[in-house]
Tab-separated table of C-alpha atoms in Angstrom:
chain	number	residue	atom	x	y	z
G	1	MET	CA	88.373	135.868	160.358
G	2	GLY	CA	87.173	132.631	161.999
G	3	LEU	CA	86.307	129.312	160.342
G	4	SER	CA	82.713	128.123	160.493
G	5	GLY	CA	81.571	124.610	161.266
G	6	GLY	CA	84.458	123.840	163.579
G	7	LEU	CA	86.797	122.818	160.675
G	8	ALA	CA	90.501	122.636	161.449
G	9	ALA	CA	92.737	125.307	159.964
G	10	MET	CA	94.557	124.267	156.711
G	11	ALA	CA	96.741	126.217	154.334
G	12	MET	CA	95.726	126.436	150.663
G	13	GLY	CA	97.708	124.230	148.330
G	14	ARG	CA	99.391	125.635	145.231
G	15	ASP	CA	100.411	123.990	141.960
G	16	SER	CA	104.136	123.681	141.409
G	17	GLU	CA	106.194	123.007	138.298
G	18	VAL	CA	106.036	119.332	137.342
G	19	GLN	CA	109.446	117.684	137.105
G	20	SER	CA	109.692	114.729	134.730
G	21	ASP	CA	110.858	111.406	136.032
G	22	LEU	CA	114.397	110.530	135.108
G	23	ILE	CA	113.553	106.876	134.511
G	24	VAL	CA	110.404	105.512	132.893
G	25	THR	CA	109.440	101.926	132.218
G	26	TRP	CA	108.542	100.482	128.822
G	27	ALA	CA	104.878	100.260	129.827
G	28	GLU	CA	104.816	103.991	130.651
G	29	ILE	CA	106.174	105.153	127.299
G	30	PRO	CA	103.485	106.515	124.923
G	31	ARG	CA	102.949	104.177	121.994
G	32	SER	CA	101.279	104.517	118.629
G	33	PRO	CA	97.844	102.939	118.294
G	34	GLY	CA	99.254	101.386	115.125
G	35	HIS	CA	97.874	101.100	111.625
G	36	VAL	CA	94.999	98.681	111.198
G	37	PHE	CA	96.563	97.157	108.063
G	38	TYR	CA	100.046	96.639	109.505
G	39	ASP	CA	98.616	95.364	112.790
G	40	LYS	CA	96.677	92.673	110.932
G	41	LEU	CA	99.655	91.859	108.709
G	42	GLN	CA	101.879	91.617	111.789
G	43	LYS	CA	99.458	89.192	113.408
G	44	LEU	CA	99.233	87.140	110.219
G	45	LEU	CA	103.022	86.828	109.894
G	46	ALA	CA	103.473	86.063	113.595
G	47	GLU	CA	100.866	83.294	113.602
G	48	ALA	CA	102.469	81.736	110.516
G	49	GLY	CA	105.966	81.785	112.096
G	50	PHE	CA	107.560	84.202	109.650
G	51	ASP	CA	110.460	85.362	111.838
G	52	GLY	CA	111.330	81.843	112.949
G	53	PHE	CA	111.493	80.646	109.341
G	54	VAL	CA	113.601	83.639	108.294
G	55	GLU	CA	116.099	83.176	111.120
G	56	LYS	CA	116.408	79.451	110.405
G	57	THR	CA	116.937	80.108	106.689
G	58	CYS	CA	119.503	82.883	107.238
G	59	LYS	CA	121.432	81.217	110.085
G	60	PRO	CA	124.089	79.528	107.861
G	61	TYR	CA	125.181	82.936	106.552
G	62	TYR	CA	126.017	84.416	109.963
G	63	ALA	CA	128.945	83.564	112.222
G	64	PRO	CA	127.927	81.363	115.188
G	65	ARG	CA	129.745	83.583	117.698
G	66	MET	CA	131.717	86.671	116.759
G	67	GLY	CA	131.264	90.126	118.247
G	68	ALA	CA	127.878	91.717	118.773
G	69	PRO	CA	124.863	89.987	117.183
G	70	SER	CA	123.387	91.516	114.062
G	71	LEU	CA	119.930	92.963	113.732
G	72	PRO	CA	117.217	90.349	113.095
G	73	PRO	CA	117.059	89.393	109.397
G	74	GLY	CA	113.263	89.440	109.618
G	75	ARG	CA	113.526	93.218	109.982
G	76	TYR	CA	115.327	93.390	106.645
G	77	PHE	CA	112.543	91.545	104.834
G	78	ARG	CA	109.871	93.569	106.642
G	79	MET	CA	111.450	96.798	105.408
G	80	LEU	CA	111.416	95.494	101.824
G	81	LEU	CA	107.740	94.589	102.233
G	82	ILE	CA	107.107	98.142	103.433
G	83	GLY	CA	108.744	99.336	100.216
G	84	TYR	CA	106.001	97.585	98.237
G	85	PHE	CA	103.051	98.553	100.415
G	86	GLU	CA	104.133	102.205	100.606
G	87	GLY	CA	105.186	102.409	96.945
G	88	ILE	CA	108.784	103.449	97.726
G	89	ASP	CA	111.422	102.785	95.085
G	90	SER	CA	114.706	103.497	96.923
G	91	GLU	CA	116.064	101.969	100.124
G	92	ARG	CA	116.889	105.419	101.488
G	93	GLY	CA	113.230	106.294	101.039
G	94	ILE	CA	112.195	103.160	102.942
G	95	VAL	CA	114.438	104.109	105.875
G	96	TRP	CA	113.091	107.664	105.936
G	97	ARG	CA	109.474	106.470	105.841
G	98	CYS	CA	110.032	103.960	108.659
G	99	SER	CA	111.737	106.618	110.783
G	100	ASP	CA	108.826	108.983	110.259
G	101	SER	CA	106.030	106.550	111.174
G	102	LEU	CA	105.340	105.107	114.622
G	103	SER	CA	103.056	102.456	113.142
G	104	LEU	CA	105.848	101.241	110.841
G	105	ARG	CA	108.244	101.145	113.793
G	106	GLU	CA	105.719	98.901	115.531
G	107	PHE	CA	105.621	96.682	112.430
G	108	LEU	CA	109.436	96.466	112.519
G	109	ARG	CA	109.282	95.520	116.224
G	110	LEU	CA	111.369	98.504	117.287
G	111	SER	CA	111.252	99.907	120.798
G	112	SER	CA	111.187	103.654	121.371
G	113	ARG	CA	114.953	103.637	121.985
G	114	ASP	CA	115.813	101.568	118.891
G	115	LYS	CA	116.943	103.296	115.740
G	116	VAL	CA	115.612	102.363	112.328
G	117	PRO	CA	118.398	100.560	110.427
G	118	ASP	CA	119.979	102.764	107.791
G	119	HIS	CA	120.246	101.993	104.089
G	120	SER	CA	123.834	100.748	104.418
G	121	TRP	CA	122.606	97.952	106.710
G	122	LEU	CA	120.022	97.001	104.080
G	123	SER	CA	122.781	96.897	101.469
G	124	LYS	CA	125.102	94.790	103.640
G	125	THR	CA	122.334	92.360	104.538
G	126	ARG	CA	121.346	91.999	100.894
G	127	SER	CA	124.973	91.253	99.996
G	128	ARG	CA	125.298	88.762	102.859
G	129	LEU	CA	122.162	86.785	102.010
G	130	PRO	CA	122.355	84.986	98.646
G	131	HIS	CA	119.680	84.912	96.007
G	132	GLU	CA	118.513	81.478	97.188
G	133	VAL	CA	117.418	82.902	100.560
G	134	HIS	CA	115.248	85.550	98.917
G	135	ASP	CA	113.794	82.851	96.685
G	136	GLN	CA	112.945	80.735	99.743
G	137	ILE	CA	111.210	83.691	101.422
G	138	PHE	CA	109.173	84.191	98.256
G	139	GLY	CA	108.298	80.484	98.298
G	140	TRP	CA	107.280	80.687	101.973
G	141	VAL	CA	104.864	83.525	101.224
G	142	LEU	CA	103.508	81.611	98.216
G	143	ALA	CA	102.903	78.566	100.438
G	144	LEU	CA	101.148	80.782	103.002
G	145	VAL	CA	98.857	82.162	100.304
G	146	ALA	CA	98.248	78.675	98.893
G	147	GLY	CA	97.301	77.485	102.376
G	148	HIS	CA	94.281	79.808	102.161
G	149	ASP	CA	93.234	78.257	98.818
G	150	LEU	CA	94.380	81.255	96.782
G	151	VAL	CA	96.564	79.295	94.339
G	152	LYS	CA	94.747	76.962	91.954
G	153	GLY	CA	97.534	76.066	89.527
G	154	GLU	CA	95.091	75.328	86.704
G	155	ARG	CA	95.605	78.352	84.404
G	156	ILE	CA	98.858	80.316	84.250
G	157	GLY	CA	99.231	83.541	82.294
G	158	VAL	CA	102.686	84.811	81.318
G	159	ASP	CA	103.796	88.220	80.098
G	160	GLY	CA	106.813	90.497	80.367
G	161	SER	CA	107.453	94.195	80.899
G	162	THR	CA	110.414	96.556	81.198
G	163	MET	CA	112.165	98.045	84.219
G	164	GLU	CA	114.551	100.966	83.835
G	165	ALA	CA	118.028	100.199	85.171
G	166	ASN	CA	120.111	102.461	87.395
G	167	ALA	CA	122.413	103.392	84.530
G	168	ALA	CA	122.382	106.148	81.922
G	169	LEU	CA	122.896	105.766	78.197
G	170	ARG	CA	125.664	108.378	78.313
G	171	THR	CA	127.793	105.904	80.293
G	172	ILE	CA	127.814	103.183	77.634
G	173	VAL	CA	131.102	102.262	75.969
G	174	ARG	CA	132.000	100.213	72.927
G	175	ARG	CA	132.836	96.618	73.687
G	176	ASP	CA	135.764	96.494	71.250
G	177	ASN	CA	137.814	99.549	72.296
G	178	GLY	CA	136.097	101.052	75.384
G	179	GLU	CA	135.256	104.258	73.522
G	180	THR	CA	132.348	106.302	74.901
G	181	TYR	CA	129.542	107.560	72.688
G	182	ARG	CA	130.785	111.152	72.883
G	183	GLU	CA	134.345	110.114	72.070
G	184	MET	CA	133.050	108.224	69.043
G	185	LEU	CA	131.188	111.315	67.801
G	186	VAL	CA	134.286	113.502	68.283
G	187	ARG	CA	136.376	111.021	66.312
G	188	MET	CA	133.830	110.885	63.503
G	189	ALA	CA	133.645	114.695	63.393
G	190	GLN	CA	137.417	114.995	63.169
G	191	GLU	CA	137.498	112.387	60.414
G	192	SER	CA	134.923	114.448	58.506
G	193	GLY	CA	137.131	117.572	58.684
G	194	ILE	CA	135.961	119.338	61.881
G	195	ASP	CA	139.098	119.680	64.030
G	196	THR	CA	137.443	121.106	67.169
G	197	PRO	CA	133.765	120.154	67.030
G	198	THR	CA	131.314	121.969	69.277
G	199	ILE	CA	128.307	120.457	71.024
G	200	ASP	CA	126.061	121.658	68.202
G	201	ASP	CA	128.361	120.022	65.655
G	202	LEU	CA	128.191	116.714	67.492
G	203	VAL	CA	124.396	116.855	67.791
G	204	ARG	CA	124.059	117.691	64.096
G	205	LEU	CA	126.411	114.884	63.115
G	206	ASP	CA	124.654	112.366	65.321
G	207	ARG	CA	121.258	113.327	63.905
G	208	LYS	CA	122.289	113.027	60.259
G	209	ARG	CA	124.614	110.038	60.251
G	210	LYS	CA	123.331	106.827	58.684
G	211	GLY	CA	123.117	103.462	60.360
G	212	LYS	CA	122.757	104.940	63.837
G	213	LYS	CA	121.816	102.274	66.359
G	214	LEU	CA	122.760	101.145	69.836
G	215	SER	CA	123.259	97.421	69.509
G	216	ASN	CA	123.874	95.447	72.686
G	217	ALA	CA	126.418	93.448	70.716
G	218	ASP	CA	128.514	96.620	70.286
G	219	TRP	CA	127.738	98.654	73.416
G	220	ALA	CA	127.710	97.966	77.164
G	221	SER	CA	127.234	99.997	80.338
G	222	LYS	CA	130.254	100.594	82.570
G	223	THR	CA	128.138	101.141	85.684
G	224	ASP	CA	125.796	98.157	85.210
G	225	PRO	CA	127.002	95.593	82.656
G	226	ASP	CA	123.854	93.475	83.182
G	227	ALA	CA	121.570	96.273	81.939
G	228	LYS	CA	120.727	96.174	78.232
G	229	VAL	CA	119.589	98.820	75.784
G	230	ALA	CA	115.859	98.365	75.190
G	231	ARG	CA	112.738	100.170	74.041
G	232	MET	CA	110.554	101.019	77.035
G	233	LYS	CA	106.763	100.788	77.151
G	234	ASN	CA	106.474	104.567	76.672
G	235	GLY	CA	108.565	104.452	73.491
G	236	SER	CA	111.824	105.810	74.934
G	237	THR	CA	115.161	103.989	74.761
G	238	ARG	CA	116.826	103.183	78.070
G	239	LEU	CA	119.111	100.692	79.765
G	240	ALA	CA	116.680	98.233	81.268
G	241	TYR	CA	115.769	94.794	82.588
G	242	LYS	CA	112.887	92.529	81.642
G	243	PRO	CA	110.722	91.251	84.523
G	244	GLU	CA	108.378	88.424	83.557
G	245	HIS	CA	105.357	87.271	85.582
G	246	ALA	CA	103.669	83.875	85.685
G	247	VAL	CA	100.253	84.584	87.229
G	248	ASP	CA	97.520	82.266	88.450
G	249	LEU	CA	94.588	83.486	86.363
G	250	ASP	CA	91.989	82.281	88.866
G	251	THR	CA	93.293	84.311	91.807
G	252	GLY	CA	95.881	86.797	90.490
G	253	VAL	CA	98.721	85.385	92.633
G	254	ILE	CA	102.176	85.574	91.022
G	255	VAL	CA	103.785	82.116	91.105
G	256	ALA	CA	107.053	83.112	89.381
G	257	ALA	CA	108.748	86.465	88.764
G	258	PRO	CA	112.175	86.099	87.126
G	259	ILE	CA	114.124	89.026	85.682
G	260	HIS	CA	115.730	88.481	82.275
G	261	PRO	CA	118.093	90.602	80.175
G	262	ALA	CA	116.074	93.252	78.382
G	263	ASP	CA	117.409	92.271	74.952
G	264	LYS	CA	115.971	88.745	75.132
G	265	GLY	CA	112.764	88.069	73.224
G	266	ASP	CA	109.636	86.525	74.687
G	267	THR	CA	110.160	83.164	73.019
G	268	THR	CA	113.698	83.037	74.445
G	269	THR	CA	112.789	83.733	78.077
G	270	LEU	CA	109.578	81.682	78.346
G	271	ASP	CA	111.294	78.351	79.065
G	272	ALA	CA	113.132	79.710	82.120
G	273	THR	CA	109.960	81.348	83.447
G	274	LEU	CA	107.934	78.144	83.033
G	275	GLU	CA	110.666	76.129	84.745
G	276	THR	CA	110.562	78.463	87.752
G	277	ALA	CA	106.755	78.410	87.824
G	278	ALA	CA	106.640	74.600	87.680
G	279	ARG	CA	109.168	74.321	90.515
G	280	ASN	CA	107.271	76.771	92.722
G	281	LEU	CA	103.970	75.004	92.050
G	282	ALA	CA	105.583	71.667	92.890
G	283	ASP	CA	106.818	73.053	96.218
G	284	ILE	CA	103.219	73.776	97.265
G	285	GLY	CA	101.834	70.476	95.982
G	286	LEU	CA	100.291	71.775	92.747
G	287	ALA	CA	102.822	70.533	90.212
G	288	PRO	CA	101.405	70.178	86.677
G	289	THR	CA	101.892	66.798	85.007
G	290	SER	CA	101.580	65.483	81.469
G	291	GLY	CA	98.452	63.629	82.566
G	292	ASP	CA	96.983	66.754	84.159
G	293	PRO	CA	98.592	69.701	82.333
G	294	CYS	CA	98.209	73.340	83.271
G	295	ASP	CA	96.817	75.855	80.785
G	296	LEU	CA	99.464	78.302	79.535
G	297	VAL	CA	97.959	81.572	78.287
G	298	THR	CA	100.160	84.212	76.630
G	299	ASP	CA	99.977	86.879	73.951
G	300	LYS	CA	101.168	86.496	70.364
G	301	GLY	CA	104.697	87.624	71.208
G	302	TYR	CA	105.343	84.120	72.562
G	303	HIS	CA	104.061	82.309	69.466
G	304	SER	CA	106.689	80.316	67.579
G	305	ARG	CA	106.721	76.910	65.950
G	306	GLU	CA	109.737	75.634	67.836
G	307	LEU	CA	108.278	76.681	71.172
G	308	LEU	CA	104.902	75.079	70.437
G	309	LYS	CA	106.593	71.853	69.379
G	310	GLY	CA	108.570	71.766	72.613
G	311	LEU	CA	105.475	72.316	74.753
G	312	ASP	CA	103.140	69.990	72.833
G	313	GLY	CA	102.198	67.032	75.026
G	314	ASP	CA	104.176	68.421	77.975
G	315	ILE	CA	102.946	69.622	81.388
G	316	TRP	CA	101.685	72.836	79.742
G	317	LYS	CA	98.585	73.036	77.537
G	318	THR	CA	99.214	76.049	75.312
G	319	ARG	CA	96.647	78.728	74.555
G	320	ILE	CA	99.002	81.207	72.883
G	321	ALA	CA	97.592	83.981	70.717
G	322	GLU	CA	98.510	83.464	67.062
G	323	PRO	CA	99.672	86.382	64.900
G	324	ALA	CA	98.423	86.727	61.350
G	325	PRO	CA	100.743	84.996	58.845
G	326	PRO	CA	102.774	87.467	56.754
G	327	ASN	CA	101.467	86.188	53.409
G	328	GLY	CA	98.016	85.183	54.584
G	329	TYR	CA	98.880	81.471	54.729
G	330	LEU	CA	101.375	79.133	56.410
G	331	ARG	CA	104.045	76.944	54.781
G	332	TRP	CA	105.155	73.855	56.699
G	333	HIS	CA	107.953	72.489	54.486
G	334	GLY	CA	107.263	68.967	55.718
G	335	ASP	CA	107.403	69.843	59.425
G	336	GLU	CA	104.395	67.797	60.523
G	337	ALA	CA	105.189	68.182	64.245
G	338	ALA	CA	105.018	71.974	63.963
G	339	GLN	CA	101.792	71.770	61.949
G	340	LYS	CA	100.185	69.529	64.563
G	341	ALA	CA	101.271	71.762	67.467
G	342	VAL	CA	100.123	74.996	65.781
G	343	TYR	CA	96.715	73.602	64.817
G	344	ALA	CA	96.155	72.117	68.287
G	345	ASN	CA	97.020	75.455	69.900
G	346	ARG	CA	94.690	77.268	67.484
G	347	SER	CA	91.835	74.893	68.260
G	348	ARG	CA	92.229	75.390	72.024
G	349	LEU	CA	92.547	79.136	71.585
G	350	LYS	CA	89.305	79.499	69.605
G	351	SER	CA	87.233	77.543	72.109
G	352	ALA	CA	85.001	79.309	74.619
G	353	VAL	CA	87.417	78.327	77.384
G	354	GLY	CA	90.333	79.770	75.421
G	355	ARG	CA	88.619	83.097	74.751
G	356	LYS	CA	87.700	83.417	78.415
G	357	ALA	CA	91.280	82.602	79.442
G	358	MET	CA	92.665	85.289	77.125
G	359	ARG	CA	90.394	87.888	78.709
G	360	LYS	CA	91.563	86.822	82.165
G	361	ARG	CA	95.185	87.070	81.027
G	362	GLY	CA	94.687	90.657	79.933
G	363	GLU	CA	93.146	91.466	83.300
G	364	MET	CA	95.260	89.541	85.812
G	365	VAL	CA	98.744	89.726	84.304
G	366	GLU	CA	98.572	93.404	83.393
G	367	ARG	CA	97.159	94.171	86.833
G	368	SER	CA	100.158	92.495	88.469
G	369	PHE	CA	102.567	94.758	86.568
G	370	ALA	CA	100.506	97.836	87.428
G	371	HIS	CA	100.646	97.009	91.137
G	372	VAL	CA	104.275	95.861	91.334
G	373	LEU	CA	105.983	98.238	88.894
G	374	ASP	CA	103.832	101.367	88.801
G	375	ARG	CA	102.021	101.619	92.136
G	376	GLY	CA	104.705	99.615	93.924
G	377	GLY	CA	107.531	101.864	92.740
G	378	MET	CA	109.692	99.335	90.869
G	379	ARG	CA	109.355	100.717	87.350
G	380	ARG	CA	112.876	102.089	87.884
G	381	ALA	CA	115.548	100.173	89.771
G	382	TRP	CA	117.988	101.940	92.094
G	383	LEU	CA	120.226	98.902	92.544
G	384	ARG	CA	122.820	97.659	90.085
G	385	GLY	CA	123.356	94.137	88.882
G	386	ARG	CA	120.579	91.788	87.806
G	387	GLU	CA	120.966	89.558	90.865
G	388	ASN	CA	120.726	92.490	93.289
G	389	VAL	CA	117.665	93.839	91.502
G	390	HIS	CA	116.036	90.411	91.519
G	391	LYS	CA	116.583	90.008	95.272
G	392	ARG	CA	114.605	93.179	95.908
G	393	TYR	CA	112.043	92.287	93.255
G	394	LEU	CA	111.251	88.857	94.723
G	395	ILE	CA	110.308	90.344	98.101
G	396	HIS	CA	108.395	93.096	96.303
G	397	VAL	CA	106.314	90.449	94.515
G	398	ALA	CA	105.922	88.567	97.809
G	399	GLY	CA	104.356	91.755	99.171
G	400	PHE	CA	101.939	91.749	96.229
G	401	ASN	CA	100.911	88.169	97.059
G	402	LEU	CA	100.491	89.096	100.728
G	403	GLY	CA	98.247	91.941	99.600
G	404	ILE	CA	95.977	89.450	97.816
G	405	LEU	CA	95.834	87.337	100.979
G	406	MET	CA	95.083	90.388	103.136
G	407	ARG	CA	92.294	91.402	100.769
G	408	ALA	CA	90.765	87.932	100.974
G	409	LEU	CA	90.969	87.825	104.781
G	410	PHE	CA	90.282	91.427	105.787
G	411	GLY	CA	88.896	93.177	102.714
G	412	CYS	CA	91.899	95.436	101.975
G	413	GLY	CA	95.204	94.679	100.281
G	414	THR	CA	97.125	97.910	100.902
G	415	PRO	CA	97.477	100.391	103.789
G	416	ARG	CA	95.736	103.059	101.736
G	417	GLY	CA	92.857	100.699	101.040
G	418	ALA	CA	92.596	99.935	104.748
G	419	ARG	CA	92.376	103.648	105.570
G	420	GLY	CA	89.510	104.096	103.151
G	421	ALA	CA	87.723	100.876	104.026
G	422	SER	CA	84.532	101.230	105.986
G	423	LYS	CA	81.410	99.195	106.578
G	424	ALA	CA	77.867	100.301	107.244
G	425	PHE	CA	74.798	98.320	108.260
G	426	LEU	CA	71.218	99.541	108.182
G	427	PHE	CA	68.630	97.922	110.448
G	428	VAL	CA	64.912	98.689	110.226
G	429	VAL	CA	62.506	97.322	112.847
G	430	GLN	CA	58.780	98.082	112.810
G	431	THR	CA	56.471	97.387	115.753
G	432	ASP	CA	52.910	98.331	116.594
G	433	VAL	CA	54.004	101.486	118.381
G	434	ALA	CA	57.201	102.598	116.631
G	435	LEU	CA	59.503	102.426	113.615
G	436	VAL	CA	63.164	102.035	114.601
G	437	ILE	CA	66.001	102.754	112.139
G	438	ALA	CA	69.571	102.009	113.240
G	439	LEU	CA	72.665	102.865	111.160
G	440	VAL	CA	75.871	101.177	112.368
G	441	ALA	CA	79.159	102.291	110.739
G	442	GLU	CA	82.644	100.821	111.207
G	443	PHE	CA	85.842	102.644	110.257
G	444	ASP	CA	89.409	101.723	111.265
G	445	GLY	CA	88.116	99.368	113.934
G	446	GLU	CA	85.882	102.026	115.529
G	447	ARG	CA	82.089	101.731	115.521
G	448	ALA	CA	79.392	104.383	115.672
G	449	MET	CA	75.612	104.058	115.684
G	450	LEU	CA	72.818	106.434	114.734
G	451	LEU	CA	69.426	105.476	116.157
G	452	ILE	CA	66.181	107.069	114.909
G	453	VAL	CA	62.775	106.221	116.405
G	454	PHE	CA	59.505	107.248	114.755
G	455	THR	CA	56.317	107.055	116.835
G	456	PRO	CA	52.756	107.913	115.805
G	457	GLU	CA	51.399	111.175	117.164
G	458	GLY	CA	49.983	110.661	120.612
G	459	ALA	CA	51.545	107.239	121.093
G	460	ASP	CA	53.803	106.503	124.016
G	461	ARG	CA	57.526	106.441	123.185
G	462	PRO	CA	58.945	102.945	123.738
G	463	GLY	CA	61.229	102.626	126.732
């Protein structure tokens, strides 16, 4: 059959199986569009010189030239920040989450061929870098937040909470002879005449015996000697630590977050917390002075005569809640300094400024614990040793402060908040010939517009 139009003869082409290229360039590899929150956080850290500061701070703890270079230490701190923002308690969980998310790999600055560092690398890096380095990273983040006028340093609220340690009560032993709790019960049962006590016998004996208590003076944990027996917020008894927050009541930024032994009372740990807070405020140029003291707002657990005497006339102006006296009145026994300090604190507390500060303390300080411990996943520690736990906790709190900065700059302080954040604008324009309504919505950086035009019947539609 001939071809019309004088076209030259040509065979029909057929599709063939596509063979993949053996070598592809970095630009050709598919990449994640990223997460809007982590992209903005990445840009914020890069513009502030985060990785350069981290490498300079960590350089003394690495050999100048020996074998293959390590992974960047900035990646270690980024993974700990991810632990806060994603609410992950364990380091294994952080590694799994980073391996599962392309946007988190982008945040860690990993190429498609790079592997997410495993939890053993996190552990080795944490052991290599001392506590002072983690404290300096926390101070760098605090200075970054203060640079955006988010630290006032005028009113500081302090409170403590509990964090369950990575140790079980069944592992505790007596300090005097190393006897475990079960061995003690067996010995007591045998002394009472039961030669081979069963589990039920031991439970019955333990329930009925008098003077039963787990004193930290008598018992210690073999797996984590730093953990102490304490009553948790939910009423249970566990081996625990005591994190304490010093919070700027005007902005909610945490200026100090030490971890104390769980058996120490509030009046015992306050001095160390205030010392850390004063040092951190001084590093960012907001140090309180005796001429310009900073308001200290706490609950009644911190109220004591000796503590008020020590703080009276110092760099802290106390507004500490006062408990009711046991007999309805106070006896001073000639201690005029204590009387003066208690009455001055009471006068400041009952003022309008003091009542407002106490309400802010209940809001800001409790909110910080809810975000860091509950939503952030640090209510239970998976590390052992108070120093190890505090290293992780400092970067966790730094993530909380970064969240406040991100909320001030971009309107969202967590990745989940960024996913749900959206903006909508409604414009209404009326002319002689039409009514125009425009709805503009923004979600995850994408914009959409709905335009509605109303015209009178018989009128020409505007062009």
